[in-house]
Coordinates of C-alpha atoms and ligand atoms in Angstrom, one line a residue:
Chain A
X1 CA 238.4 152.7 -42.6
X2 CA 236.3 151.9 -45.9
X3 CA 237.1 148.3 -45.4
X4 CA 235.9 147.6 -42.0
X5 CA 232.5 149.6 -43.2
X6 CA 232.1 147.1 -46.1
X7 CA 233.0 144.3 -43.9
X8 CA 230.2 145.7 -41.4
X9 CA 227.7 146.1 -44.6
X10 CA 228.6 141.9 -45.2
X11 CA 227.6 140.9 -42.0
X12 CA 224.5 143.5 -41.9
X13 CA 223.7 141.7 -45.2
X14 CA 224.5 138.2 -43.5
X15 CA 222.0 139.4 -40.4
X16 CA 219.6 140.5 -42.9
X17 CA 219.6 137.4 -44.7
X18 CA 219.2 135.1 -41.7
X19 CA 217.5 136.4 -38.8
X20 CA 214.5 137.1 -40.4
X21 CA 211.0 134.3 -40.2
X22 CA 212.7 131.8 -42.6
X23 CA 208.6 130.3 -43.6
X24 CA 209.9 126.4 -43.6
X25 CA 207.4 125.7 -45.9
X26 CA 208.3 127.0 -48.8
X27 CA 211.5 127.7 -47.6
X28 CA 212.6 123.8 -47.2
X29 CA 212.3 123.4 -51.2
X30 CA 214.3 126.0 -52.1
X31 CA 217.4 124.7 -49.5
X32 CA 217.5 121.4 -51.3
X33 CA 218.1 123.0 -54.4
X34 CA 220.8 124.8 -53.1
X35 CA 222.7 122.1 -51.7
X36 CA 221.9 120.1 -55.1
X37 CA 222.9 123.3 -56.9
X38 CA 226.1 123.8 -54.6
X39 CA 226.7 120.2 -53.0
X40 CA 226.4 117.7 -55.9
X41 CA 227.0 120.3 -58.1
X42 CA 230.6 120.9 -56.9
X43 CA 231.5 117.1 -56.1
X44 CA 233.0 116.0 -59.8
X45 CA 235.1 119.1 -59.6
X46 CA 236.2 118.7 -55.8
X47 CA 236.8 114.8 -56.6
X48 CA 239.3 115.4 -59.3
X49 CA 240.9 118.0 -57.3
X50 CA 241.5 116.3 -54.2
X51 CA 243.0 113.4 -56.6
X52 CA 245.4 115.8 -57.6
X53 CA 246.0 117.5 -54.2
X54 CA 246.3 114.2 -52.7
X55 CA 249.2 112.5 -55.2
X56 CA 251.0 116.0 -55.2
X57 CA 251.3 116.4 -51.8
X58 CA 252.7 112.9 -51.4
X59 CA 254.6 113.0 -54.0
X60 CA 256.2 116.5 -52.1
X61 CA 256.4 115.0 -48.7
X62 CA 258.1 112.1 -49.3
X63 CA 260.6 114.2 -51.0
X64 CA 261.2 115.9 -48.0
X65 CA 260.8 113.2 -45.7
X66 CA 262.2 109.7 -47.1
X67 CA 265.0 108.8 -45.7
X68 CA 265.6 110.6 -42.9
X69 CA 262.4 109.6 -40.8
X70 CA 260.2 105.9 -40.5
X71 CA 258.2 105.7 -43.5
X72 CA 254.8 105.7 -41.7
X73 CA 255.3 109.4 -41.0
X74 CA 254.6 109.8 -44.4
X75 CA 250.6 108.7 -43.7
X76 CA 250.6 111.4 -40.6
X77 CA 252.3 114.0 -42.4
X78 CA 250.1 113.9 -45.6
X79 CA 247.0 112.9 -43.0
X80 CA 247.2 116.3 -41.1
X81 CA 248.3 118.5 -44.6
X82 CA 245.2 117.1 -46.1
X83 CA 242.8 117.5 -43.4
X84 CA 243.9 120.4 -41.3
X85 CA 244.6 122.6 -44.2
X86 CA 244.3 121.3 -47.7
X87 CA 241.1 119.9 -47.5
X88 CA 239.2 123.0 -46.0
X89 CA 240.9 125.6 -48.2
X90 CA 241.1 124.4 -51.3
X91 CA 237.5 123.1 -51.5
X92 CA 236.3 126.2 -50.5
X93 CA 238.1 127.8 -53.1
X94 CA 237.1 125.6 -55.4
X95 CA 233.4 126.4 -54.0
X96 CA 233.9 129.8 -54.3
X97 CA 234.9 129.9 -57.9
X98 CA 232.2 128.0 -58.9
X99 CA 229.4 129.2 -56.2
X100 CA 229.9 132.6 -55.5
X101 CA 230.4 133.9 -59.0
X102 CA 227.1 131.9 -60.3
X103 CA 225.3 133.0 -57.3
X104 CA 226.0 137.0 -57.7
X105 CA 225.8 136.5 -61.5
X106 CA 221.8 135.0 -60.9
X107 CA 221.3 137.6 -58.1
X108 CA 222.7 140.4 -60.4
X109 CA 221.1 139.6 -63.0
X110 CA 217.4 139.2 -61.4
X111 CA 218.1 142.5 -60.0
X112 CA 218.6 144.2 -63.5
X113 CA 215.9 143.0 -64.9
X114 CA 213.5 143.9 -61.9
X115 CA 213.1 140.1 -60.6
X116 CA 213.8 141.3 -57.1
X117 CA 211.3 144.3 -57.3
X118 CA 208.5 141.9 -58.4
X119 CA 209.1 139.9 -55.5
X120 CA 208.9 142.7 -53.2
X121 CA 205.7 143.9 -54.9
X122 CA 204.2 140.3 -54.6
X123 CA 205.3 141.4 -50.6
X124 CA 208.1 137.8 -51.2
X125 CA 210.8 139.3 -48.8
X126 CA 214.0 138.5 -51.7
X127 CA 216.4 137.9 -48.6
X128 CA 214.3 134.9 -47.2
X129 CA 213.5 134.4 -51.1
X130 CA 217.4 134.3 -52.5
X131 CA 219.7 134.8 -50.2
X132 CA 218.5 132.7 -47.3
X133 CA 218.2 129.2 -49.1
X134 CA 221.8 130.2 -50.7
X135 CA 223.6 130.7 -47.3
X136 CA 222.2 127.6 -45.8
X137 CA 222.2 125.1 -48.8
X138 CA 226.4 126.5 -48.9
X139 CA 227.0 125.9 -45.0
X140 CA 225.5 122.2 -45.5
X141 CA 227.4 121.5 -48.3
X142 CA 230.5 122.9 -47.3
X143 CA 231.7 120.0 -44.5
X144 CA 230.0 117.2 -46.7
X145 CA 232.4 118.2 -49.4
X146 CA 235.3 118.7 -47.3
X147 CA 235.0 115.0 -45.9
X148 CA 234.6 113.5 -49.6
X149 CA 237.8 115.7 -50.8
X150 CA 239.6 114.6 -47.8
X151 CA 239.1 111.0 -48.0
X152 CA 239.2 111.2 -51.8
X153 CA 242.7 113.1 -51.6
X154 CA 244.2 110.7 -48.8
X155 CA 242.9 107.4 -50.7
X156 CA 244.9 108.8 -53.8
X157 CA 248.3 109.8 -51.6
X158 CA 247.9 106.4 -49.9
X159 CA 247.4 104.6 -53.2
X160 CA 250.2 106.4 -54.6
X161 CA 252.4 105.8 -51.8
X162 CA 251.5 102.6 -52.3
X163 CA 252.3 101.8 -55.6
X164 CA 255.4 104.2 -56.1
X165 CA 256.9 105.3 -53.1
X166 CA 257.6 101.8 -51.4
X167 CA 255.2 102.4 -48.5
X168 CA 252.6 100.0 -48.2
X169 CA 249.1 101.0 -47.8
X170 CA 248.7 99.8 -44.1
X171 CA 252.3 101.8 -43.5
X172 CA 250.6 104.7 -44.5
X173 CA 247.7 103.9 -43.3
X174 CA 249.1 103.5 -39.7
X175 CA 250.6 106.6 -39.7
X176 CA 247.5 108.4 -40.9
X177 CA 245.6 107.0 -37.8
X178 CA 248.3 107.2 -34.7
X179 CA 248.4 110.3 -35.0
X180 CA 245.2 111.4 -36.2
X181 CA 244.0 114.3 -33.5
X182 CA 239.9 114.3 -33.1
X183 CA 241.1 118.3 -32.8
X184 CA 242.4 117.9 -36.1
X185 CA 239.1 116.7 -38.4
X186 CA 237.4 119.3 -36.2
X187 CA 239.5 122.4 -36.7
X188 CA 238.9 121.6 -40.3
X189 CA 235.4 121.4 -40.4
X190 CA 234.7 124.5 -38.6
X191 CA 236.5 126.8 -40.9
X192 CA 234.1 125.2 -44.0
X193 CA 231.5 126.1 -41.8
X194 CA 232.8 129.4 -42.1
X195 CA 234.1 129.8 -45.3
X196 CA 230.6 128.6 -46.3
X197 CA 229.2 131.7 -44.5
X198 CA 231.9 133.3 -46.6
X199 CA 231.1 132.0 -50.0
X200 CA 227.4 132.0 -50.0
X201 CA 227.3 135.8 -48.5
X202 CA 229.8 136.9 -50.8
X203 CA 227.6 135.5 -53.2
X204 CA 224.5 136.7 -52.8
X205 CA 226.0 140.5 -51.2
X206 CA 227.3 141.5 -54.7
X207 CA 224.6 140.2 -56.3
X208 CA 222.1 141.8 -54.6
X209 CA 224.9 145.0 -54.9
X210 CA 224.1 145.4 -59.1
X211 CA 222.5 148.9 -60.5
X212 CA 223.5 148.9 -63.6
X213 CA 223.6 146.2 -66.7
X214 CA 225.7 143.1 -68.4
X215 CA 228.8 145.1 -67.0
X216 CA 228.0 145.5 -63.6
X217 CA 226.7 141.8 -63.4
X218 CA 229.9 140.3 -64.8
X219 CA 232.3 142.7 -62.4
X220 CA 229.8 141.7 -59.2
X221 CA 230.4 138.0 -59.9
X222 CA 234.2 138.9 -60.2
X223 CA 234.4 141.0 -56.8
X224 CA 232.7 137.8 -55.3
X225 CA 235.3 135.2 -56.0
X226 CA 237.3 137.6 -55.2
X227 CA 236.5 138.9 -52.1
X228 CA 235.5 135.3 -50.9
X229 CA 238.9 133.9 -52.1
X230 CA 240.5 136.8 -50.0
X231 CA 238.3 136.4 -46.5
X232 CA 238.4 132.7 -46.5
X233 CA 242.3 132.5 -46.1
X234 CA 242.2 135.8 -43.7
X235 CA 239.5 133.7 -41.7
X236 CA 241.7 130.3 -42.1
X237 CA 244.9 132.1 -40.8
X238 CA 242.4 133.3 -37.8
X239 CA 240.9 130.1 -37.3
X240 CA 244.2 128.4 -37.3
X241 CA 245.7 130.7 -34.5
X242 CA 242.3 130.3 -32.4
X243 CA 242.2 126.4 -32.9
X244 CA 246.1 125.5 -33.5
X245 CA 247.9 128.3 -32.4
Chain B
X1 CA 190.9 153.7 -52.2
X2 CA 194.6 154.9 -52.9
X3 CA 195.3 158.6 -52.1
X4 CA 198.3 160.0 -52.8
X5 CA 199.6 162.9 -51.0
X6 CA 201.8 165.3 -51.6
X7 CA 204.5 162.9 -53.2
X8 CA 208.0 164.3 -53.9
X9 CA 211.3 162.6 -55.6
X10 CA 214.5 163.7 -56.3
X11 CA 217.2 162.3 -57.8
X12 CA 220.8 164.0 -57.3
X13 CA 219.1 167.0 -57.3
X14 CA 217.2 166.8 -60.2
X15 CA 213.2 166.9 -59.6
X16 CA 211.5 164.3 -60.9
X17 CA 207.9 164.1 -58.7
X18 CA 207.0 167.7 -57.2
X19 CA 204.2 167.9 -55.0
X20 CA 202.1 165.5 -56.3
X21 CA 198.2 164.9 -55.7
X22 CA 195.3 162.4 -56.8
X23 CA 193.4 159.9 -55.7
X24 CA 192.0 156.3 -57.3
X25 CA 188.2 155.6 -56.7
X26 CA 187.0 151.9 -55.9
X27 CA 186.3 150.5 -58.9
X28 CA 188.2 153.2 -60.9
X29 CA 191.2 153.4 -63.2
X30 CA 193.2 156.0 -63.8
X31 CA 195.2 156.7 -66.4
X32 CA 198.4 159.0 -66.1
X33 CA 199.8 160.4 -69.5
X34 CA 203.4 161.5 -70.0
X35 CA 206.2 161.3 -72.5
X36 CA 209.1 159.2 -72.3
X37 CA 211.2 159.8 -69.5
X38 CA 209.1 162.0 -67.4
X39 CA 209.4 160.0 -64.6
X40 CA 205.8 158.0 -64.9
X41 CA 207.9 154.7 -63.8
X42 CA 209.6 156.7 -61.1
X43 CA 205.7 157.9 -59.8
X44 CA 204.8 154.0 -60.0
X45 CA 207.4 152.6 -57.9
X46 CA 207.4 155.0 -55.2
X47 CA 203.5 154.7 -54.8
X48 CA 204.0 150.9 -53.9
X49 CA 207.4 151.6 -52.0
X50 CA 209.7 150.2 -54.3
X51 CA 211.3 153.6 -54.4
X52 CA 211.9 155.9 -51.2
X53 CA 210.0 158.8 -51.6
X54 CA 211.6 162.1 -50.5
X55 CA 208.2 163.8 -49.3
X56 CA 204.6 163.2 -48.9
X57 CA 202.8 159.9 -48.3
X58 CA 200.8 157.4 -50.2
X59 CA 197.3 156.0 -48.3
X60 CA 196.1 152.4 -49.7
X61 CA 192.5 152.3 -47.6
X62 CA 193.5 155.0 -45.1
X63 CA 197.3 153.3 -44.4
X64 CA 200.1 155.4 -44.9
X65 CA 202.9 152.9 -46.6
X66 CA 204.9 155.2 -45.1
X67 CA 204.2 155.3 -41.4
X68 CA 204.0 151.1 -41.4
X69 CA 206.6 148.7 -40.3
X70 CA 208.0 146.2 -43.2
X71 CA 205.2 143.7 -42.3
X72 CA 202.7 145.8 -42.5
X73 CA 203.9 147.1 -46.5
X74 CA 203.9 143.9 -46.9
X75 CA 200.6 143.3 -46.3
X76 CA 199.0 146.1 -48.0
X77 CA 201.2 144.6 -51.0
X78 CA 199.3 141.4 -51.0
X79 CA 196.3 143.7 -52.4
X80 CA 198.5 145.0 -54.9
X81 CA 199.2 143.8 -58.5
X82 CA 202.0 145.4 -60.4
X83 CA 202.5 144.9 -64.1
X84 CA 206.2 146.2 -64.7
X85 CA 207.2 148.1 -67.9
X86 CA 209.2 145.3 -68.5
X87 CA 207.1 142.6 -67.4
X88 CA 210.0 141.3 -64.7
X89 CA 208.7 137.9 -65.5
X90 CA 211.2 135.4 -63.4
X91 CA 213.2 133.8 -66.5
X92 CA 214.1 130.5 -65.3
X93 CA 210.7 129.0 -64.9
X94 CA 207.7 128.7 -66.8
X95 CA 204.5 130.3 -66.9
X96 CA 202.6 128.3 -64.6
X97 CA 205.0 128.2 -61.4
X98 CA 205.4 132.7 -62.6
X99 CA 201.8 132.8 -61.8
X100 CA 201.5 130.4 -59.2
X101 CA 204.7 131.4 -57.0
X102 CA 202.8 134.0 -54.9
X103 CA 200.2 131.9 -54.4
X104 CA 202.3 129.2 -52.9
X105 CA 204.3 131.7 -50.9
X106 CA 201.3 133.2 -49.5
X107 CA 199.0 130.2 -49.0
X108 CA 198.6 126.7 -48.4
X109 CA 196.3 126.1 -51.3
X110 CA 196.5 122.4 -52.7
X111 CA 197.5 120.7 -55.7
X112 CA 194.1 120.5 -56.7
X113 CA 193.0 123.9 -55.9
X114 CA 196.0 126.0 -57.5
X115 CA 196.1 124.1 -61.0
X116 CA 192.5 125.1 -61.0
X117 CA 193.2 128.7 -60.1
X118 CA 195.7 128.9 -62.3
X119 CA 193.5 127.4 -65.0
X120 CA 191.2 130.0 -64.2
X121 CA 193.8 132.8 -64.7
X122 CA 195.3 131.7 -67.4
X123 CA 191.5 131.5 -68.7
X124 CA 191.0 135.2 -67.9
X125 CA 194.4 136.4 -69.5
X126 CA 193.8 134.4 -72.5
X127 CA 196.6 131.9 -72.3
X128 CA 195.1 128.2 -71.8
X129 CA 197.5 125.7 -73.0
X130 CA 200.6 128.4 -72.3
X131 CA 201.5 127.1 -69.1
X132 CA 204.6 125.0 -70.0
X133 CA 206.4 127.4 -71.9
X134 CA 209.3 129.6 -70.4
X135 CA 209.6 133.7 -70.5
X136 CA 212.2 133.4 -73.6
X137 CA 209.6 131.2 -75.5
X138 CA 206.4 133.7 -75.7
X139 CA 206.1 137.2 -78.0
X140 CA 206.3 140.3 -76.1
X141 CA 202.6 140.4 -75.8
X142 CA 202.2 137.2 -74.5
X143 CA 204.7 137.7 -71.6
X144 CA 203.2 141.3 -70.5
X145 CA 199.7 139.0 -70.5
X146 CA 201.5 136.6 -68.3
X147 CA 202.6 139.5 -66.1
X148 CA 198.8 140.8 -66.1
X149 CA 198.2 136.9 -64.9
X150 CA 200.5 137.2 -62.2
X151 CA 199.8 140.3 -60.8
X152 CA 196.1 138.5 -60.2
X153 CA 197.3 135.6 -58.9
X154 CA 196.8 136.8 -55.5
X155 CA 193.4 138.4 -56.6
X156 CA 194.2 141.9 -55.5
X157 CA 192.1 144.6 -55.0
X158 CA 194.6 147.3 -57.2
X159 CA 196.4 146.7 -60.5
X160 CA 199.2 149.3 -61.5
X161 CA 200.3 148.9 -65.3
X162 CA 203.6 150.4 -66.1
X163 CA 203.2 151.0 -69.9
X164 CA 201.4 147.8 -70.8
X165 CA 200.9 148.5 -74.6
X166 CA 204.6 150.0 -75.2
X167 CA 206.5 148.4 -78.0
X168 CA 203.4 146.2 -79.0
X169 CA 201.6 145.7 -82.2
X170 CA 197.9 147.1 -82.8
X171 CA 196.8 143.5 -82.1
X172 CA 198.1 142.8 -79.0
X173 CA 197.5 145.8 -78.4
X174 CA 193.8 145.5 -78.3
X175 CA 193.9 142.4 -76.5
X176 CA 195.4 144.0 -73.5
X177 CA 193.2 146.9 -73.6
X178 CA 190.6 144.5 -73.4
X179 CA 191.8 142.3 -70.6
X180 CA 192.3 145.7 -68.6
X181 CA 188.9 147.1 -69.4
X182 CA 187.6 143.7 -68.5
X183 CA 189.1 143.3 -65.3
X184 CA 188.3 146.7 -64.3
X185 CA 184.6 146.0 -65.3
X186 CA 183.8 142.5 -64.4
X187 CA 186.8 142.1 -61.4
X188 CA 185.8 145.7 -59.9
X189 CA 190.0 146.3 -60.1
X190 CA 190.7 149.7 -59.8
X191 CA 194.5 151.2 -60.1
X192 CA 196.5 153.5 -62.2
X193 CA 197.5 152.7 -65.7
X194 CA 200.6 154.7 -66.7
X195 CA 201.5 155.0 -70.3
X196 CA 202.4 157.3 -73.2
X197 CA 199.5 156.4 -75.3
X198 CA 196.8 158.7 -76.0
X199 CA 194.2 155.6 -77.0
X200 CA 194.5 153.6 -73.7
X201 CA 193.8 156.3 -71.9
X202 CA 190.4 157.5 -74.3
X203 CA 189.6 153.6 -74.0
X204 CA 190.2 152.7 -69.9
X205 CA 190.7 156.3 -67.9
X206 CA 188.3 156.8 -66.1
X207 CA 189.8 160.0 -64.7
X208 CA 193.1 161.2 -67.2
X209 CA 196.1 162.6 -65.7
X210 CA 199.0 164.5 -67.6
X211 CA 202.3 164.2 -65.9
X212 CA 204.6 166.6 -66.9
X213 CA 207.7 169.2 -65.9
X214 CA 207.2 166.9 -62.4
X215 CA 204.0 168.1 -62.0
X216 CA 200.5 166.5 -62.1
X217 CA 197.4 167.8 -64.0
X218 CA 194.1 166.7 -64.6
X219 CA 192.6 166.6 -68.2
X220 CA 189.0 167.1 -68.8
X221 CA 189.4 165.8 -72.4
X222 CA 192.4 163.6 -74.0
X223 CA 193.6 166.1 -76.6
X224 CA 196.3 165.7 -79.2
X225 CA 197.2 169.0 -79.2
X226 CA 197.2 169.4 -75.1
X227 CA 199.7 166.5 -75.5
X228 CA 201.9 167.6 -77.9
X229 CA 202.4 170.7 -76.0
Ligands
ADP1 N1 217.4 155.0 -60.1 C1 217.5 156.2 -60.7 N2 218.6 157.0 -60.5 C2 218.7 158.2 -61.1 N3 217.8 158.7 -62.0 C3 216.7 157.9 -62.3 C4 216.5 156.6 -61.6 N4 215.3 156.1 -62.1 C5 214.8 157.0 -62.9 N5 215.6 158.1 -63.0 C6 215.4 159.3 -63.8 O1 214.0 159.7 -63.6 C7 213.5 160.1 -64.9 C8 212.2 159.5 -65.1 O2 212.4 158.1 -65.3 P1 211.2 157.1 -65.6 O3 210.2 157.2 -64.5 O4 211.7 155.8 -65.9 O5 210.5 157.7 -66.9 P2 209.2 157.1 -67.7 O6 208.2 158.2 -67.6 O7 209.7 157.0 -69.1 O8 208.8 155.9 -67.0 C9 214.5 159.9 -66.0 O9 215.0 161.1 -66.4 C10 215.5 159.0 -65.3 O10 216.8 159.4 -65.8
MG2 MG1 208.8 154.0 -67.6

């Protein structure tokens, strides 16, 4: 079928893009700029985010819960939401949106104007050259961002609960910790690993994908987010049944 | 010396390169004359591999780029400078790290040493004082100067110019006529020099090609007429 053959071009591309000699080097510089480019970049927009996802689903859960069960299951309930599933997803979503349409939009557009041919001529292999630093910078930044959304979304439920739901910060904050699961922080941090694979391939792929002009630029950073969006919750539901299931 | 052999290309069926033959002398430039459209880019790129050819080889030094692994090409390349039509400069940094990228990619040269061979470049191409400004920031002749200067960063052996003087007043015009004259006479570069323009090739051919119908023909004189034709 035609999409398991564009999902074996990806991870030809991904192959392509990584097993090759990375030349530290040079190489080095260009992976700090990507996890300045894609790390700090992303943080103001994660951080208000995770706010948000944080107070909602508190605000949700102890609509569901209160009452019924002890109050500290709020901190657990919210605790695992956040870091099992919340935390992972959305920030790589929110990577996505941001990352892998800039990153095919750059790409694109260096291939329309002949970028990527003059680095070939200058014998600069482009996939050590653009798509290498890209893939690593994302799968460093994707886990460091995860742990600041996390902790920035549970401080905000916890504050929240705090303030407006009656349960007091070390209520919540028990709850958050007895049953906090080592499995749990760690089932969530693998999928960013690989929704950072995702993103930056994504990325990069369409990018590198462009014949054309403005048009097929602009459409190649679409299909990116796109296509990201789509793998990384097929790959969370698969990760989830591997790790929770 | 670059032979090339044979060369064919194709695309969807329509014939662009057919059989074609020449070689570039040490030390020589030739020039290859064609109209718009002919397919003189097209001949360009698949002599240094940017295109696949469809037939025939290309020999830089006796090395057939087509019989080579990927290291190898890109090895040859290393002796190649290529000035594209549309100078390909890299738009989001400035004209000193455009010239100096392949030179920190391929070397270790120091601090010291690459401000000074840029320096020396930018001395040759006729930009001193230039280095801080971006792409967006320089006329159309200066930008095709600064692809000149980085297609000698790595002080190759061949320089192929895609169209240099295209779209270009007469006075930058004479300036890069000049610098290629100059760097073909004092830098012993040889290459090919493709273009529409009947003056480049009377004033740096030193053997004149006509490409035309896909084919390739030798001219013994540059004639307006034989041109036009
Ligand atoms: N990537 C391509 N796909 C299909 N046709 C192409 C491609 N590149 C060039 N051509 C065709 O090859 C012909 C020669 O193009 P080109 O080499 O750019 O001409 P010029 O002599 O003006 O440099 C044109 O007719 C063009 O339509
Ligand atoms: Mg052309």
């Amino acid at each position: 079928m035609n999409l398991f053959s564009k999902i074996g071009n990806f991870a030809i591309f991904l192959g392509r893009s990584i097993f090759i000699p990375w030349h530290i080097r040079t190489t080095k510089e260009r992976i700090y700029e990507q996890v300045h480019n894609v790390g700090i970049g992303s943080l103001p927009i994660i951080i208000i985010i995770a706010a948000f996802v944080g107070l909602v689903t508190t605000v949700q859960t102890s609509y569901q819960l209160i009452g019924s069960v002890p109050r500290y299951l709020l901190g657990s309930t919210v605790g695992r939401m956040v870091v099992i599933e919340l935390g992972p997803v959305l920030t790589a979503l929110m990577v996505s949106g941001r990352c892998a349409s800039s990153m095919a939009a750059e790409i694109g557009t260096m291939r329309v104007t002949e970028q990527i041919d003059a680095l070939e001529v200058m014998a600069i292999d482009p996939y050590r050259f653009l798509s290498l630093p890209r893939i690593i910078g994302t799968v460093i930044s994707m886990p460091l961002l995860c742990i600041i959304a996390e902790f920035d979304a549970l401080l905000f439920g916890g504050l929240y609960a705090h303030y407006f739901l009656n349960v007091p910060f070390s209520v919540f904050n028990y709850g958050l910790t007895h049953y906090f699961f080592i499995r749990d922080l760690f089932g969530g941090l693998v999928k960013t690993f690989f929704f950072g694979l995702v993103i930056s391939t994504a990325g990069c792929y369409f990018g590198f994908q462009v014949t054309g002009g403005a048009r097929e630029v602009g459409r190649s950073a679409t299909y990116a987010v796109v296509v990201s969006s789509i793998l990384i919750l097929i790959l969370d539901f698969l990760i989830a049944l591997v790790v929770f299931g | 010396m670059i032979e090339v052999v044979n060369l064919s290309k194709h695309f969807n069926g329509s014939v662009i390169l057919d059989t074609i033959n020449f070689k570039v002398d040490d030390e020589k430039l030739v020039v290859i004359l064609g109209p718009s459209g002919t397919g003189k880019t097209v001949l360009l790129k698949s002599i240094v591999g940017l295109l696949a050819v469809d037939g025939g080889e290309v020999f830089f030094d006796g090395v057939s780029l087509q019989k080579v692994t990927k290291k190898e090409i890109y090895r040859i390349r290393k002796n190649i400078g290529y000035v594209f039509q549309g100078t390909a400069l890299f738009d989001s940094i400035n004209v000193f790290e455009n010239i100096s990228l392949p030179i920190i990619e391929h070397t270790s040269i120091s601090k010291i040493n690459l401000n000074k061979e840029i320096k020396r470049i930018l001395k040759i191409i006729g930009m001193e004082g230039k280095e801080r400004l971006f792409p967006k920031e320089l006329s159309g002749g200066m930008r095709r100067l600064v692809a000149i200067g980085r297609a000698l960063a790595l002080n190759p052996k061949y320089l192929f110019y895609d169209e240099p003087t295209t779209g270009l007043d007469p006075i930058a015009c004479d300036r890069i006529k000049a610098l290629i004259n100059t760097l073909k006479k004092d830098y012993k570069k040889s290459g090919i020099v493709v273009t529409h323009d009947l003056e480049i090739a009377r004033e740096v051919g030193d053997e004149v090609y006509m490409l035309k119908n896909a084919k390739i023909k030798k001219l013994k004189k540059i004639d307006k007429e034989f041109y036009e034709k």
